[in-house]
């Protein structure tokens, strides 16, 4: 996956870099971004859960890179004290940053959350080679993707949080033993492997690539 670089994905922390310049989420330490931080142009935020947004990292990153832009929904503004260069973006609108365009997508989590459509503009060399825009659909932490389409994208970076059969088994076992299980939380706020695959099959073209994000250690095998 040349264009995508996963620094971390899942409940331990999230940060994915596209084309060396766009980072989705900032839920890791600054140290984890050491190799990439100099080329970043923008951070696209999704939601305020700690595995996606570490304010201290973002503050320190921006102290080192004062021109770095941060894009998010209005619901995140109050979570970003001391952060500069914030672009508050609206669902369904397309924003042109020159080398790339982005458009936020409304997702369905236990709090307001954005997915991102990212369109990398071709360089002149790309254009001569016959390569046009490179389209990325990025979505994690959503209970479903109903009503959303992303036809013919080049890369689907989508949450594959849990296996439906496996989690059902875990729930039945916990019930039989009278124990609590985190499975309910996953089912109500995250996307299953089966949902992710159905969405990708609905939308993909032959050459599309897939990046499986935000896998649960407990309910994915
Ligand atoms: Zn998460
Ligand atoms: Zn979350």
PDB file of N, CA, C and O and ligand atoms in Angstrom, residues 9-14 25 46-47 49-52 109 113 140-141 159 161 190 214, ligand 1:
ATOM      1  N   UNK A   9      -3.309   1.519  14.454  1.00  0.00           N
ATOM      2  CA  UNK A   9      -4.746   1.440  14.213  1.00  0.00           C
ATOM      3  C   UNK A   9      -5.375   0.532  15.247  1.00  0.00           C
ATOM      4  O   UNK A   9      -4.882  -0.556  15.483  1.00  0.00           O
ATOM      5  N   UNK A  10      -6.448   0.981  15.899  1.00  0.00           N
ATOM      6  CA  UNK A  10      -7.118   0.181  16.913  1.00  0.00           C
ATOM      7  C   UNK A  10      -7.191   0.926  18.227  1.00  0.00           C
ATOM      8  O   UNK A  10      -6.786   2.093  18.311  1.00  0.00           O
ATOM      9  N   UNK A  11      -7.670   0.249  19.269  1.00  0.00           N
ATOM     10  CA  UNK A  11      -7.943   0.948  20.525  1.00  0.00           C
ATOM     11  C   UNK A  11      -6.681   1.432  21.229  1.00  0.00           C
ATOM     12  O   UNK A  11      -6.753   2.251  22.133  1.00  0.00           O
ATOM     13  N   UNK A  12      -5.500   0.959  20.806  1.00  0.00           N
ATOM     14  CA  UNK A  12      -4.248   1.437  21.418  1.00  0.00           C
ATOM     15  C   UNK A  12      -3.830   2.789  20.846  1.00  0.00           C
ATOM     16  O   UNK A  12      -2.959   3.461  21.399  1.00  0.00           O
ATOM     17  N   UNK A  13      -4.397   3.170  19.703  1.00  0.00           N
ATOM     18  CA  UNK A  13      -4.028   4.450  19.109  1.00  0.00           C
ATOM     19  C   UNK A  13      -4.244   4.433  17.611  1.00  0.00           C
ATOM     20  O   UNK A  13      -4.148   3.373  16.986  1.00  0.00           O
ATOM     21  N   UNK A  14      -4.549   5.608  17.060  1.00  0.00           N
ATOM     22  CA  UNK A  14      -4.811   5.691  15.627  1.00  0.00           C
ATOM     23  C   UNK A  14      -4.089   6.861  14.984  1.00  0.00           C
ATOM     24  O   UNK A  14      -4.155   7.993  15.483  1.00  0.00           O
ATOM     25  N   UNK A  25      -6.278  11.301  12.069  1.00  0.00           N
ATOM     26  CA  UNK A  25      -6.210  11.086  13.509  1.00  0.00           C
ATOM     27  C   UNK A  25      -4.808  11.324  14.077  1.00  0.00           C
ATOM     28  O   UNK A  25      -3.800  11.208  13.371  1.00  0.00           O
ATOM     29  N   UNK A  46     -11.139  12.801  13.422  1.00  0.00           N
ATOM     30  CA  UNK A  46     -12.414  12.081  13.304  1.00  0.00           C
ATOM     31  C   UNK A  46     -13.313  12.373  14.496  1.00  0.00           C
ATOM     32  O   UNK A  46     -14.368  12.957  14.351  1.00  0.00           O
ATOM     33  N   UNK A  47     -12.884  11.987  15.710  1.00  0.00           N
ATOM     34  CA  UNK A  47     -13.691  12.214  16.909  1.00  0.00           C
ATOM     35  C   UNK A  47     -12.790  12.260  18.131  1.00  0.00           C
ATOM     36  O   UNK A  47     -11.588  12.055  18.036  1.00  0.00           O
ATOM     37  N   UNK A  49     -12.445  10.512  21.003  1.00  0.00           N
ATOM     38  CA  UNK A  49     -11.939   9.389  21.804  1.00  0.00           C
ATOM     39  C   UNK A  49     -10.411   9.433  21.862  1.00  0.00           C
ATOM     40  O   UNK A  49      -9.756   9.739  20.866  1.00  0.00           O
ATOM     41  N   UNK A  50      -9.876   9.075  23.044  1.00  0.00           N
ATOM     42  CA  UNK A  50      -8.443   9.195  23.288  1.00  0.00           C
ATOM     43  C   UNK A  50      -7.564   8.386  22.351  1.00  0.00           C
ATOM     44  O   UNK A  50      -6.395   8.722  22.147  1.00  0.00           O
ATOM     45  N   UNK A  51      -8.103   7.323  21.764  1.00  0.00           N
ATOM     46  CA  UNK A  51      -7.293   6.531  20.833  1.00  0.00           C
ATOM     47  C   UNK A  51      -7.190   7.222  19.471  1.00  0.00           C
ATOM     48  O   UNK A  51      -6.409   6.805  18.619  1.00  0.00           O
ATOM     49  N   UNK A  52      -7.955   8.308  19.273  1.00  0.00           N
ATOM     50  CA  UNK A  52      -7.920   9.041  17.993  1.00  0.00           C
ATOM     51  C   UNK A  52      -7.363  10.457  18.131  1.00  0.00           C
ATOM     52  O   UNK A  52      -6.925  11.040  17.142  1.00  0.00           O
ATOM     53  N   UNK A 109     -21.342   6.707  15.592  1.00  0.00           N
ATOM     54  CA  UNK A 109     -20.590   6.179  16.725  1.00  0.00           C
ATOM     55  C   UNK A 109     -21.342   6.578  18.001  1.00  0.00           C
ATOM     56  O   UNK A 109     -22.477   7.062  17.904  1.00  0.00           O
ATOM     57  N   UNK A 113     -18.834  11.900  14.842  1.00  0.00           N
ATOM     58  CA  UNK A 113     -17.620  11.322  14.239  1.00  0.00           C
ATOM     59  C   UNK A 113     -17.631  11.541  12.735  1.00  0.00           C
ATOM     60  O   UNK A 113     -18.678  11.479  12.114  1.00  0.00           O
ATOM     61  N   UNK A 140     -13.517   4.825  10.279  1.00  0.00           N
ATOM     62  CA  UNK A 140     -13.429   3.930  11.442  1.00  0.00           C
ATOM     63  C   UNK A 140     -14.404   4.400  12.517  1.00  0.00           C
ATOM     64  O   UNK A 140     -14.856   5.547  12.517  1.00  0.00           O
ATOM     65  N   UNK A 141     -14.695   3.487  13.456  1.00  0.00           N
ATOM     66  CA  UNK A 141     -15.570   3.771  14.587  1.00  0.00           C
ATOM     67  C   UNK A 141     -16.960   4.196  14.123  1.00  0.00           C
ATOM     68  O   UNK A 141     -17.422   5.307  14.376  1.00  0.00           O
ATOM     69  N   UNK A 159     -12.763   0.348   8.899  1.00  0.00           N
ATOM     70  CA  UNK A 159     -12.762  -0.438  10.123  1.00  0.00           C
ATOM     71  C   UNK A 159     -13.248  -1.869   9.853  1.00  0.00           C
ATOM     72  O   UNK A 159     -14.276  -2.070   9.230  1.00  0.00           O
ATOM     73  N   UNK A 161     -13.680  -4.175  12.644  1.00  0.00           N
ATOM     74  CA  UNK A 161     -13.485  -4.293  14.091  1.00  0.00           C
ATOM     75  C   UNK A 161     -13.657  -5.696  14.634  1.00  0.00           C
ATOM     76  O   UNK A 161     -12.831  -6.167  15.402  1.00  0.00           O
ATOM     77  N   UNK A 190     -19.177  -0.112  16.636  1.00  0.00           N
ATOM     78  CA  UNK A 190     -18.129  -0.413  15.650  1.00  0.00           C
ATOM     79  C   UNK A 190     -18.660  -1.242  14.478  1.00  0.00           C
ATOM     80  O   UNK A 190     -19.765  -1.770  14.527  1.00  0.00           O
ATOM     81  N   UNK A 214      -8.619  -0.700  12.544  1.00  0.00           N
ATOM     82  CA  UNK A 214      -9.296  -0.766  13.847  1.00  0.00           C
ATOM     83  C   UNK A 214      -9.816  -2.159  14.203  1.00  0.00           C
ATOM     84  O   UNK A 214     -10.976  -2.328  14.586  1.00  0.00           O
TER      85      UNK A 214
HETATM   86 ZN1  LIG B   1     -11.418   4.041  18.084  1.00  0.00          ZN
END
